[in-house]
mmCIF file of C-alpha atoms in Angstrom:
data_model
loop_
_atom_site.group_PDB
_atom_site.id
_atom_site.type_symbol
_atom_site.label_atom_id
_atom_site.label_comp_id
_atom_site.label_asym_id
_atom_site.label_seq_id
_atom_site.Cartn_x
_atom_site.Cartn_y
_atom_site.Cartn_z
ATOM 1 C CA ALA Y 1 300.180 140.391 229.474
ATOM 2 C CA GLU Y 2 299.383 144.020 228.723
ATOM 3 C CA ALA Y 3 296.524 142.978 226.458
ATOM 4 C CA SER Y 4 294.978 140.856 229.189
ATOM 5 C CA ARG Y 5 294.774 143.729 231.667
ATOM 6 C CA SER Y 6 291.369 145.048 232.590
ATOM 7 C CA VAL Y 7 291.599 148.680 233.677
ATOM 8 C CA ALA Y 8 288.936 150.308 235.819
ATOM 9 C CA THR Y 9 288.654 153.547 237.752
ATOM 10 C CA VAL Y 10 288.397 153.891 241.512
ATOM 11 C CA THR Y 11 287.904 157.246 243.196
ATOM 12 C CA ALA Y 12 289.422 158.159 246.554
ATOM 13 C CA LEU Y 13 287.303 161.023 247.806
ATOM 14 C CA PRO Y 14 288.206 163.307 250.693
ATOM 15 C CA VAL Y 15 285.361 162.407 253.010
ATOM 16 C CA PRO Y 16 282.861 163.593 253.304
ATOM 17 C CA GLY Y 17 281.676 166.536 251.296
ATOM 18 C CA ARG Y 18 278.864 166.876 253.810
ATOM 19 C CA LEU Y 19 277.907 165.240 257.094
ATOM 20 C CA TYR Y 20 274.320 165.310 258.331
ATOM 21 C CA LEU Y 21 274.034 165.361 262.135
ATOM 22 C CA ASN Y 22 270.517 164.551 263.272
ATOM 23 C CA LEU Y 23 269.172 166.527 266.240
ATOM 24 C CA ASP Y 24 266.495 163.944 267.094
ATOM 25 C CA LYS Y 25 267.547 161.321 269.642
ATOM 26 C CA LYS Y 26 264.840 158.733 269.016
ATOM 27 C CA SER Y 27 266.191 156.186 271.491
ATOM 28 C CA THR Y 28 265.285 158.426 274.440
ATOM 29 C CA GLY Y 29 262.680 160.702 272.905
ATOM 30 C CA PHE Y 30 264.802 163.778 273.675
ATOM 31 C CA ASP Y 31 265.864 166.358 271.126
ATOM 32 C CA PHE Y 32 269.226 168.053 270.940
ATOM 33 C CA GLN Y 33 269.222 171.817 271.419
ATOM 34 C CA LEU Y 34 271.750 173.909 269.510
ATOM 35 C CA THR Y 35 274.618 175.622 271.290
ATOM 36 C CA GLY Y 36 276.081 178.763 269.743
ATOM 37 C CA GLU Y 37 275.210 180.558 266.538
ATOM 38 C CA TYR Y 38 275.309 179.100 263.041
ATOM 39 C CA PRO Y 39 276.903 178.955 260.537
ATOM 40 C CA ARG Y 40 280.265 178.744 262.295
ATOM 41 C CA ARG Y 41 283.647 177.083 261.950
ATOM 42 C CA VAL Y 42 284.230 174.110 264.265
ATOM 43 C CA GLU Y 43 287.046 171.748 265.151
ATOM 44 C CA ALA Y 44 286.712 168.021 265.773
ATOM 45 C CA GLY Y 45 285.182 167.520 269.223
ATOM 46 C CA ASP Y 46 283.477 170.927 269.458
ATOM 47 C CA VAL Y 47 280.032 170.658 271.070
ATOM 48 C CA LEU Y 48 277.287 171.539 268.600
ATOM 49 C CA ALA Y 49 274.192 170.692 270.656
ATOM 50 C CA THR Y 50 273.132 169.053 273.930
ATOM 51 C CA ASP Y 51 270.073 167.103 275.039
ATOM 52 C CA PRO Y 52 268.180 167.814 278.307
ATOM 53 C CA SER Y 53 270.407 165.359 280.186
ATOM 54 C CA GLY Y 54 273.527 167.248 279.083
ATOM 55 C CA PHE Y 55 274.655 164.595 276.583
ATOM 56 C CA PRO Y 56 276.659 166.437 273.876
ATOM 57 C CA LEU Y 57 276.494 166.136 270.122
ATOM 58 C CA SER Y 58 280.056 166.829 268.961
ATOM 59 C CA ALA Y 59 281.585 167.589 265.582
ATOM 60 C CA PRO Y 60 283.354 164.426 264.360
ATOM 61 C CA LEU Y 61 285.516 166.388 261.900
ATOM 62 C CA PRO Y 62 286.624 170.008 261.438
ATOM 63 C CA GLY Y 63 284.689 172.189 259.031
ATOM 64 C CA VAL Y 64 281.855 174.700 258.773
ATOM 65 C CA VAL Y 65 278.466 173.867 260.332
ATOM 66 C CA TYR Y 66 275.149 175.147 258.994
ATOM 67 C CA ALA Y 67 271.736 174.893 260.689
ATOM 68 C CA PRO Y 68 269.051 174.931 257.949
ATOM 69 C CA GLU Y 69 265.754 176.440 259.068
ATOM 70 C CA GLY Y 70 262.878 174.034 259.569
ATOM 71 C CA ILE Y 71 265.067 170.914 259.510
ATOM 72 C CA ARG Y 72 266.017 169.012 262.655
ATOM 73 C CA ARG Y 73 269.623 168.407 261.716
ATOM 74 C CA LEU Y 74 272.939 170.166 261.188
ATOM 75 C CA VAL Y 75 274.971 170.142 257.990
ATOM 76 C CA LEU Y 76 278.739 169.911 258.479
ATOM 77 C CA ARG Y 77 280.851 170.792 255.441
ATOM 78 C CA THR Y 78 284.253 169.279 256.068
ATOM 79 C CA GLU Y 79 287.537 170.299 254.529
ATOM 80 C CA GLY Y 80 288.834 166.812 253.918
ATOM 81 C CA PHE Y 81 291.562 166.707 256.536
ATOM 82 C CA ILE Y 82 292.124 166.447 260.264
ATOM 83 C CA ALA Y 83 294.188 169.189 261.870
ATOM 84 C CA GLY Y 84 296.680 167.077 263.795
ATOM 85 C CA THR Y 85 299.455 169.052 265.436
ATOM 86 C CA SER Y 86 298.509 172.048 267.539
ATOM 87 C CA GLY Y 87 300.255 174.661 269.606
ATOM 88 C CA GLN Y 88 301.192 178.303 269.425
ATOM 89 C CA GLY Y 89 301.336 179.628 265.870
ATOM 90 C CA LEU Y 90 304.669 180.990 264.689
ATOM 91 C CA LEU Y 91 303.079 184.278 263.659
ATOM 92 C CA SER Y 92 301.179 184.803 266.900
ATOM 93 C CA VAL Y 93 304.210 186.970 267.778
ATOM 94 C CA PRO Y 94 305.294 187.983 264.230
ATOM 95 C CA ASP Y 95 308.102 190.344 265.277
ATOM 96 C CA ASP Y 96 310.093 187.387 266.607
ATOM 97 C CA VAL Y 97 309.888 185.291 263.412
ATOM 98 C CA ASP Y 98 311.838 185.662 260.180
ATOM 99 C CA ALA Y 99 311.036 184.025 256.847
ATOM 100 C CA SER Y 100 313.765 181.395 257.273
ATOM 101 C CA THR Y 101 312.281 180.210 260.586
ATOM 102 C CA PHE Y 102 308.805 180.152 259.055
ATOM 103 C CA LEU Y 103 309.939 178.082 256.053
ATOM 104 C CA ASP Y 104 311.730 175.668 258.364
ATOM 105 C CA GLY Y 105 308.548 175.326 260.430
ATOM 106 C CA ILE Y 106 306.510 174.558 257.307
ATOM 107 C CA PHE Y 107 309.109 171.965 256.274
ATOM 108 C CA GLN Y 108 309.061 170.289 259.694
ATOM 109 C CA SER Y 109 305.240 170.181 259.682
ATOM 110 C CA GLY Y 110 305.169 168.315 256.358
ATOM 111 C CA LEU Y 111 302.604 170.784 255.030
ATOM 112 C CA CYS Y 112 302.000 170.218 251.309
ATOM 113 C CA SER Y 113 300.240 172.254 248.653
ATOM 114 C CA PHE Y 114 296.574 171.424 248.139
ATOM 115 C CA ASP Y 115 296.850 172.834 244.610
ATOM 116 C CA PHE Y 116 299.682 170.750 243.155
ATOM 117 C CA PRO Y 117 299.973 167.011 243.941
ATOM 118 C CA GLY Y 118 302.587 166.138 246.534
ATOM 119 C CA THR Y 119 304.473 169.451 246.385
ATOM 120 C CA PRO Y 120 305.837 170.551 249.797
ATOM 121 C CA LEU Y 121 305.031 174.189 250.529
ATOM 122 C CA SER Y 122 308.604 174.889 251.596
ATOM 123 C CA SER Y 123 309.826 173.645 248.193
ATOM 124 C CA LEU Y 124 307.192 175.705 246.384
ATOM 125 C CA LEU Y 125 308.344 178.925 248.060
ATOM 126 C CA GLN Y 126 312.074 178.212 247.846
ATOM 127 C CA ARG Y 127 311.864 177.556 244.097
ATOM 128 C CA ALA Y 128 310.055 180.865 243.611
ATOM 129 C CA PHE Y 129 312.752 182.680 245.593
ATOM 130 C CA GLN Y 130 315.390 181.513 243.081
ATOM 131 C CA HIS Y 131 313.824 183.778 240.441
ATOM 132 C CA GLU Y 132 314.917 187.390 239.978
ATOM 133 C CA ARG Y 133 311.375 188.672 240.608
ATOM 134 C CA PRO Y 134 309.598 186.255 242.971
ATOM 135 C CA LEU Y 135 305.799 186.496 243.058
ATOM 136 C CA ILE Y 136 303.582 184.943 245.748
ATOM 137 C CA ILE Y 137 299.870 184.708 244.898
ATOM 138 C CA LEU Y 138 297.373 184.299 247.742
ATOM 139 C CA SER Y 139 294.273 183.122 245.887
ATOM 140 C CA ARG Y 140 290.700 182.841 247.158
ATOM 141 C CA ALA Y 141 289.464 181.635 243.753
ATOM 142 C CA ALA Y 142 288.874 177.893 243.734
ATOM 143 C CA VAL Y 143 289.037 175.600 240.736
ATOM 144 C CA SER Y 144 286.270 173.508 242.308
ATOM 145 C CA THR Y 145 283.031 175.160 243.445
ATOM 146 C CA ALA Y 146 282.093 172.352 245.858
ATOM 147 C CA ILE Y 147 283.317 174.401 248.840
ATOM 148 C CA ASP Y 148 282.624 178.136 249.128
ATOM 149 C CA TRP Y 149 286.189 179.120 250.006
ATOM 150 C CA ASN Y 150 285.423 182.800 249.588
ATOM 151 C CA ARG Y 151 282.872 182.618 252.379
ATOM 152 C CA ILE Y 152 285.206 180.627 254.605
ATOM 153 C CA LEU Y 153 288.179 182.939 254.056
ATOM 154 C CA LYS Y 154 286.074 186.044 254.627
ATOM 155 C CA THR Y 155 285.908 184.980 258.275
ATOM 156 C CA ARG Y 156 289.726 184.984 258.289
ATOM 157 C CA ARG Y 157 290.161 188.434 256.751
ATOM 158 C CA PRO Y 158 292.173 189.850 259.706
ATOM 159 C CA GLU Y 159 294.567 186.883 259.608
ATOM 160 C CA ILE Y 160 295.048 187.234 255.845
ATOM 161 C CA GLU Y 161 295.888 190.921 256.232
ATOM 162 C CA ARG Y 162 298.364 190.204 259.048
ATOM 163 C CA PHE Y 163 299.954 187.386 257.040
ATOM 164 C CA LYS Y 164 300.357 189.609 253.945
ATOM 165 C CA ALA Y 165 301.797 192.467 256.016
ATOM 166 C CA TRP Y 166 304.401 190.119 257.532
ATOM 167 C CA LEU Y 167 305.167 187.975 254.467
ATOM 168 C CA GLN Y 168 306.372 190.565 251.963
ATOM 169 C CA PRO Y 169 309.038 192.337 254.075
ATOM 170 C CA ALA Y 170 310.130 189.029 255.638
ATOM 171 C CA CYS Y 171 310.734 187.487 252.198
ATOM 172 C CA VAL Y 172 312.561 190.608 250.994
ATOM 173 C CA ALA Y 173 314.847 190.399 254.035
ATOM 174 C CA LEU Y 174 315.461 186.685 253.392
ATOM 175 C CA THR Y 175 316.171 186.856 249.652
ATOM 176 C CA GLY Y 176 317.399 190.402 249.117
ATOM 177 C CA LYS Y 177 315.038 190.532 246.124
ATOM 178 C CA ALA Y 178 311.907 192.552 245.390
ATOM 179 C CA VAL Y 179 309.435 189.837 246.386
ATOM 180 C CA GLU Y 180 305.876 190.722 245.375
ATOM 181 C CA VAL Y 181 302.873 189.392 247.318
ATOM 182 C CA ILE Y 182 299.435 189.820 245.740
ATOM 183 C CA GLU Y 183 295.976 188.628 246.681
ATOM 184 C CA PHE Y 184 293.585 187.332 244.065
ATOM 185 C CA PRO Y 185 290.983 188.603 243.753
ATOM 186 C CA THR Y 186 291.577 191.833 245.646
ATOM 187 C CA SER Y 187 289.718 192.126 248.932
ATOM 188 C CA ASN Y 188 287.211 194.587 247.449
ATOM 189 C CA ALA Y 189 286.675 192.760 244.150
ATOM 190 C CA ASN Y 190 283.564 190.882 243.143
ATOM 191 C CA MET Y 191 284.280 187.242 243.888
ATOM 192 C CA SER Y 192 284.307 184.657 241.135
ATOM 193 C CA ASN Y 193 284.835 180.995 241.951
ATOM 194 C CA ARG Y 194 286.715 180.523 238.674
ATOM 195 C CA LEU Y 195 290.300 181.532 238.004
ATOM 196 C CA TYR Y 196 291.311 182.411 234.450
ATOM 197 C CA ALA Y 197 294.702 182.940 232.844
ATOM 198 C CA ALA Y 198 294.075 186.627 232.196
ATOM 199 C CA ASP Y 199 293.527 187.203 235.906
ATOM 200 C CA ILE Y 200 297.227 186.767 236.695
ATOM 201 C CA GLY Y 201 298.409 188.523 233.541
ATOM 202 C CA HIS Y 202 301.551 187.951 231.530
ATOM 203 C CA ARG Y 203 303.285 185.963 234.272
ATOM 204 C CA LEU Y 204 300.904 183.011 233.971
ATOM 205 C CA PRO Y 205 302.660 180.344 231.865
ATOM 206 C CA PRO Y 206 301.579 179.638 228.269
ATOM 207 C CA VAL Y 207 300.637 176.068 229.256
ATOM 208 C CA VAL Y 208 297.466 177.495 230.793
ATOM 209 C CA ALA Y 209 295.345 178.487 227.827
ATOM 210 C CA ARG Y 210 292.357 180.016 229.576
ATOM 211 C CA ARG Y 211 291.111 178.377 232.733
ATOM 212 C CA PHE Y 212 293.663 177.745 235.451
ATOM 213 C CA ARG Y 213 294.074 173.991 235.975
ATOM 214 C CA PRO Y 214 296.384 173.004 238.843
ATOM 215 C CA ASP Y 215 298.648 170.089 237.913
ATOM 216 C CA LEU Y 216 302.333 169.246 238.145
ATOM 217 C CA GLN Y 217 303.106 170.733 234.723
ATOM 218 C CA THR Y 218 301.471 174.011 235.736
ATOM 219 C CA ALA Y 219 303.410 173.980 239.016
ATOM 220 C CA HIS Y 220 306.675 173.483 237.115
ATOM 221 C CA ASN Y 221 305.948 176.367 234.746
ATOM 222 C CA LEU Y 222 304.881 178.667 237.566
ATOM 223 C CA ALA Y 223 308.065 177.898 239.507
ATOM 224 C CA ALA Y 224 310.154 178.607 236.397
ATOM 225 C CA GLN Y 225 308.663 182.110 236.373
ATOM 226 C CA GLY Y 226 309.218 182.609 240.085
ATOM 227 C CA ILE Y 227 305.532 182.247 241.000
ATOM 228 C CA ALA Y 228 304.400 180.516 244.200
ATOM 229 C CA TYR Y 229 300.652 179.976 243.811
ATOM 230 C CA LEU Y 230 298.799 179.366 247.089
ATOM 231 C CA GLY Y 231 295.184 178.408 246.370
ATOM 232 C CA PRO Y 232 292.322 178.820 248.872
ATOM 233 C CA ALA Y 233 292.650 175.400 250.526
ATOM 234 C CA THR Y 234 296.417 175.889 250.815
ATOM 235 C CA LEU Y 235 295.993 179.439 252.137
ATOM 236 C CA ASN Y 236 293.500 178.213 254.725
ATOM 237 C CA ALA Y 237 295.959 175.526 255.887
ATOM 238 C CA ILE Y 238 298.801 178.081 256.085
ATOM 239 C CA LEU Y 239 296.678 180.388 258.248
ATOM 240 C CA ASP Y 240 295.887 177.465 260.572
ATOM 241 C CA PHE Y 241 299.594 176.702 260.860
ATOM 242 C CA ALA Y 242 300.840 180.290 261.083
ATOM 243 C CA PHE Y 243 298.422 181.596 263.706
ATOM 244 C CA HIS Y 244 297.211 178.479 265.531
ATOM 245 C CA GLY Y 245 300.063 175.995 265.172
ATOM 246 C CA LYS Y 246 297.843 173.452 263.411
ATOM 247 C CA ALA Y 247 299.075 171.411 260.472
ATOM 248 C CA PRO Y 248 296.873 168.998 258.509
ATOM 249 C CA THR Y 249 298.452 165.629 259.198
ATOM 250 C CA ALA Y 250 295.703 163.320 257.976
ATOM 251 C CA ARG Y 251 292.596 163.287 255.870
ATOM 252 C CA HIS Y 252 289.583 161.022 255.567
ATOM 253 C CA VAL Y 253 289.131 159.398 252.186
ATOM 254 C CA ALA Y 254 286.507 156.985 250.915
ATOM 255 C CA LEU Y 255 287.151 154.550 248.111
ATOM 256 C CA THR Y 256 284.170 154.331 245.819
ATOM 257 C CA ALA Y 257 283.524 153.102 242.297
ATOM 258 C CA HIS Y 258 280.838 152.168 239.803
ATOM 259 C CA PRO Y 259 279.165 149.004 241.207
ATOM 260 C CA THR Y 260 280.327 146.945 238.228
ATOM 261 C CA VAL Y 261 283.897 148.109 238.786
ATOM 262 C CA ALA Y 262 283.614 147.512 242.525
ATOM 263 C CA ARG Y 263 282.507 143.906 242.010
ATOM 264 C CA LYS Y 264 285.191 143.368 239.401
ATOM 265 C CA ILE Y 265 288.069 144.426 241.636
ATOM 266 C CA GLY Y 266 286.626 143.118 244.895
ATOM 267 C CA LEU Y 267 286.101 146.536 246.490
ATOM 268 C CA GLN Y 268 283.199 147.270 248.815
ATOM 269 C CA SER Y 269 281.986 150.726 247.857
ATOM 270 C CA PRO Y 270 282.272 153.066 249.592
ATOM 271 C CA ARG Y 271 284.768 152.311 252.358
ATOM 272 C CA LEU Y 272 286.053 154.971 254.699
ATOM 273 C CA TYR Y 273 289.744 155.325 255.593
ATOM 274 C CA ARG Y 274 292.112 157.693 257.337
ATOM 275 C CA LEU Y 275 295.222 158.535 255.294
ATOM 276 C CA TYR Y 276 298.232 159.952 257.122
ATOM 277 C CA ASN Y 277 300.837 162.497 256.074
ATOM 278 C CA GLY Y 278 303.515 160.837 253.964
ATOM 279 C CA GLN Y 279 301.503 157.704 253.248
ATOM 280 C CA PRO Y 280 301.031 156.645 249.617
ATOM 281 C CA ILE Y 281 297.439 156.545 248.414
ATOM 282 C CA ALA Y 282 298.429 153.124 247.028
ATOM 283 C CA ASP Y 283 298.403 151.719 250.560
ATOM 284 C CA ILE Y 284 294.640 152.056 250.724
ATOM 285 C CA VAL Y 285 293.949 150.316 247.441
ATOM 286 C CA ASP Y 286 296.592 147.630 248.033
ATOM 287 C CA ARG Y 287 294.859 146.690 251.285
ATOM 288 C CA SER Y 288 291.411 146.792 249.711
ATOM 289 C CA LEU Y 289 292.018 144.730 246.575
ATOM 290 C CA PRO Y 290 292.541 140.988 246.157
ATOM 291 C CA ALA Y 291 296.140 139.807 245.904
ATOM 292 C CA ASN Y 292 295.965 139.390 242.128
ATOM 293 C CA ARG Y 293 295.031 143.012 241.464
ATOM 294 C CA ALA Y 294 297.623 145.651 240.625
ATOM 295 C CA LEU Y 295 297.620 149.419 241.036
ATOM 296 C CA LEU Y 296 298.672 152.071 238.557
ATOM 297 C CA VAL Y 297 298.267 155.716 239.535
ATOM 298 C CA ALA Y 298 296.591 157.680 236.752
ATOM 299 C CA GLY Y 299 296.414 161.125 238.360
ATOM 300 C CA ALA Y 300 295.632 163.004 241.559
ATOM 301 C CA PHE Y 301 293.971 166.266 242.478
ATOM 302 C CA PRO Y 302 294.424 166.915 246.231
ATOM 303 C CA ASP Y 303 292.712 170.322 246.228
ATOM 304 C CA VAL Y 304 289.753 169.653 248.518
ATOM 305 C CA PRO Y 305 287.306 168.158 247.696
ATOM 306 C CA ASP Y 306 288.325 166.986 244.217
ATOM 307 C CA PRO Y 307 288.802 163.208 243.892
ATOM 308 C CA LEU Y 308 292.030 161.284 243.633
ATOM 309 C CA GLU Y 309 291.612 159.208 240.466
ATOM 310 C CA LEU Y 310 293.255 155.799 240.505
ATOM 311 C CA ALA Y 311 293.480 153.347 237.610
ATOM 312 C CA VAL Y 312 293.307 149.786 238.896
ATOM 313 C CA ALA Y 313 294.702 147.216 236.488
ATOM 314 C CA GLY Y 314 293.742 143.609 237.108
ATOM 315 C CA THR Y 315 295.750 140.592 235.999
ATOM 316 C CA ASP Y 316 295.804 136.933 236.992
ATOM 317 C CA ASP Y 317 299.586 136.723 236.595
ATOM 318 C CA ALA Y 318 301.209 137.690 239.916
ATOM 319 C CA ALA Y 319 304.624 137.998 238.221
ATOM 320 C CA ASP Y 320 303.188 140.607 235.882
ATOM 321 C CA ARG Y 321 302.021 142.811 238.723
ATOM 322 C CA PRO Y 322 303.658 146.279 238.766
ATOM 323 C CA GLN Y 323 305.938 146.870 241.722
ATOM 324 C CA ALA Y 324 305.440 149.605 244.314
ATOM 325 C CA GLU Y 325 308.361 151.522 242.797
ATOM 326 C CA ALA Y 326 306.162 152.192 239.755
ATOM 327 C CA ILE Y 327 304.015 154.520 241.861
ATOM 328 C CA PRO Y 328 305.396 158.091 241.687
ATOM 329 C CA ALA Y 329 306.769 159.373 244.974
ATOM 330 C CA ASN Y 330 304.843 162.627 244.585
ATOM 331 C CA TYR Y 331 301.636 160.776 245.423
ATOM 332 C CA ASN Y 332 303.012 160.280 248.932
ATOM 333 C CA LEU Y 333 300.651 162.959 250.168
ATOM 334 C CA PHE Y 334 300.218 162.661 253.926
ATOM 335 C CA GLY Y 335 302.491 161.534 257.091
ATOM 336 C CA PRO Y 336 304.352 158.244 257.737
ATOM 337 C CA ASP Y 337 301.992 156.452 260.060
ATOM 338 C CA VAL Y 338 299.805 153.363 260.338
ATOM 339 C CA LEU Y 339 296.696 153.175 258.172
ATOM 340 C CA GLN Y 340 293.450 153.001 260.106
ATOM 341 C CA TRP Y 341 290.091 151.939 258.776
ATOM 342 C CA VAL Y 342 287.498 154.264 260.273
ATOM 343 C CA PRO Y 343 284.121 152.531 260.680
ATOM 344 C CA PRO Y 344 281.083 154.724 259.962
ATOM 345 C CA SER Y 345 279.990 154.405 263.605
ATOM 346 C CA ALA Y 346 283.047 156.444 264.581
ATOM 347 C CA LEU Y 347 281.573 159.447 262.811
ATOM 348 C CA ASN Y 348 279.143 160.188 265.642
ATOM 349 C CA ARG Y 349 276.066 158.636 264.034
ATOM 350 C CA ALA Y 350 276.396 160.948 261.041
ATOM 351 C CA ARG Y 351 275.222 159.951 257.581
ATOM 352 C CA ILE Y 352 277.953 160.204 254.971
ATOM 353 C CA GLU Y 353 276.996 161.705 251.625
ATOM 354 C CA LEU Y 354 279.535 161.243 248.846
ATOM 355 C CA PRO Y 355 279.437 162.851 245.394
ATOM 356 C CA CYS Y 356 277.394 161.022 242.749
ATOM 357 C CA THR Y 357 279.409 158.323 240.966
ATOM 358 C CA ALA Y 358 276.911 158.043 238.064
ATOM 359 C CA CYS Y 359 276.412 154.343 238.810
ATOM 360 C CA GLY Y 360 272.776 154.407 237.670
ATOM 361 C CA ALA Y 361 271.503 152.375 240.641
ATOM 362 C CA CYS Y 362 268.724 154.883 241.334
ATOM 363 C CA ASN Y 363 267.440 154.763 237.752
ATOM 364 C CA ALA Y 364 267.643 150.973 237.660
ATOM 365 C CA ILE Y 365 265.518 150.483 240.774
ATOM 366 C CA CYS Y 366 262.890 153.167 240.044
ATOM 367 C CA PRO Y 367 259.567 151.322 239.413
ATOM 368 C CA VAL Y 368 258.099 154.129 237.278
ATOM 369 C CA ASN Y 369 261.224 155.274 235.379
ATOM 370 C CA ALA Y 370 261.101 158.791 236.842
ATOM 371 C CA ARG Y 371 264.834 159.287 236.187
ATOM 372 C CA PRO Y 372 265.968 160.225 239.740
ATOM 373 C CA PHE Y 373 269.574 160.269 238.512
ATOM 374 C CA ALA Y 374 268.773 163.628 236.901
ATOM 375 C CA LEU Y 375 268.514 165.174 240.377
ATOM 376 C CA ALA Y 376 271.871 163.796 241.538
ATOM 377 C CA SER Y 377 273.525 165.023 238.332
ATOM 378 C CA ALA Y 378 272.115 168.564 238.684
ATOM 379 C CA GLN Y 379 269.624 168.188 235.824
ATOM 380 C CA PRO Y 380 266.304 168.646 237.666
ATOM 381 C CA THR Y 381 264.360 169.453 234.488
ATOM 382 C CA ARG Y 382 264.883 165.864 233.288
ATOM 383 C CA PHE Y 383 263.366 164.408 236.453
ATOM 384 C CA ARG Y 384 259.818 163.074 235.864
ATOM 385 C CA SER Y 385 258.180 164.409 239.015
ATOM 386 C CA ASP Y 386 254.743 163.622 237.560
ATOM 387 C CA LEU Y 387 255.581 159.905 237.660
ATOM 388 C CA CYS Y 388 257.418 159.758 240.997
ATOM 389 C CA MET Y 389 255.601 157.909 243.808
ATOM 390 C CA GLN Y 390 258.100 158.999 246.512
ATOM 391 C CA CYS Y 391 258.698 155.363 247.399
ATOM 392 C CA GLY Y 392 262.261 156.043 248.545
ATOM 393 C CA LEU Y 393 263.832 153.127 246.674
ATOM 394 C CA CYS Y 394 266.301 155.401 244.890
ATOM 395 C CA THR Y 395 267.625 156.797 248.170
ATOM 396 C CA HIS Y 396 267.846 153.299 249.666
ATOM 397 C CA SER Y 397 269.812 151.956 246.686
ATOM 398 C CA CYS Y 398 272.283 154.846 246.349
ATOM 399 C CA PRO Y 399 275.811 153.640 247.287
ATOM 400 C CA ALA Y 400 276.857 157.261 247.925
ATOM 401 C CA ASN Y 401 274.003 157.857 250.404
ATOM 402 C CA ILE Y 402 272.713 160.859 248.449
ATOM 403 C CA ALA Y 403 269.430 162.104 249.914
ATOM 404 C CA LEU Y 404 267.438 161.752 246.697
ATOM 405 C CA ASP Y 405 264.160 161.680 248.627
ATOM 406 C CA GLU Y 406 264.793 165.230 249.843
ATOM 407 C CA MET Y 407 265.698 166.391 246.340
ATOM 408 C CA ILE Y 408 262.467 164.819 245.104
ATOM 409 C CA ARG Y 409 260.377 166.688 247.672
ATOM 410 C CA VAL Y 410 261.944 169.967 246.541
ATOM 411 C CA ASN Y 411 261.315 169.209 242.869
ATOM 412 C CA GLN Y 412 257.921 167.524 243.285
ATOM 413 C CA ASN Y 413 255.195 168.545 240.850
ATOM 414 C CA PRO Y 414 253.021 170.993 242.885
ATOM 415 C CA ILE Y 415 249.787 169.754 241.249
ATOM 416 C CA LYS Y 416 250.489 166.138 242.201
ATOM 417 C CA ALA Y 417 251.681 167.154 245.673
#
């Protein structure tokens, strides 16, 4: 039975990396006019622009909105989750809150680490406190460079300083130990989007040879040394919870795959879903695949916006299908609730752009073999701009909705143009 399995890879992406919100309302001939200054942080439902009749264009998801010059649209960089619960933050009146109350609040919110798969933040901190010399690292250095966390967290500098000033003495009072709280990099340091072992010094575990790679083994070794590592996405979520009472209770994910894989397992790619706190990622794939397809979890990287990689094993023998118990409980990432399929129309007429899946559809359809895939894979020098006719077929065929036509205009041969 094992030999007959066909294993393929499906990616569950926090959706989307970017949303494009058009400011032209062609149905009426009116244009939306921007409200407020950009770039700025927005929540779901915030008004971004209005037309002359007062009709609003709202943000469908939380994130950071940019208004590129000379282009009649907004770019919304989302953070992969929906801030669900809201209320007064525990640290809005910090003198009335001790570390025990704060940890209990984090536990009740179900807030998990975005750095280590399925690890509750309360557990992460409590395990560090068991060490003789607990160390809490507030890191702005991201493993992935897809989101400029340094820029985002710079806008939250006052909250970070208040959180640090409260956290260290509160933890000392709770544990009776010399708890150390450090920020990486320091607030006046030159920012690097990469975190290396030498940056944390001798307390970083030997399992990390050079570049810091968040995974469960790293989390275990850090905890054994009394280190609670809070990466930029986790730190951002903690600030939302601590000062604004918001906890990420759900995230949008899109299942996507190489077209051959998608056809093989019966998955329409991409499909957009909402995944709730405490719900196994397996639920999405189980509901998307035919009955004779089985799921094996190969790995997960919940730090936004890295993909959740799933190995889908197909077999015609229903009795040979792995049971749900075979899926590790630590992939139960977000809240016990009912799964909802979110149709694209619910995203406020926004075009979803997912990361390139290297499917090759753009190269296959190109009539002049200009290699448009080189643009999507960040290799513009391999793109044959001298051959390109700007027909738009590559953009039309892309299952991830990547705006290849715009990349082509930027990289077009100036002589031919």
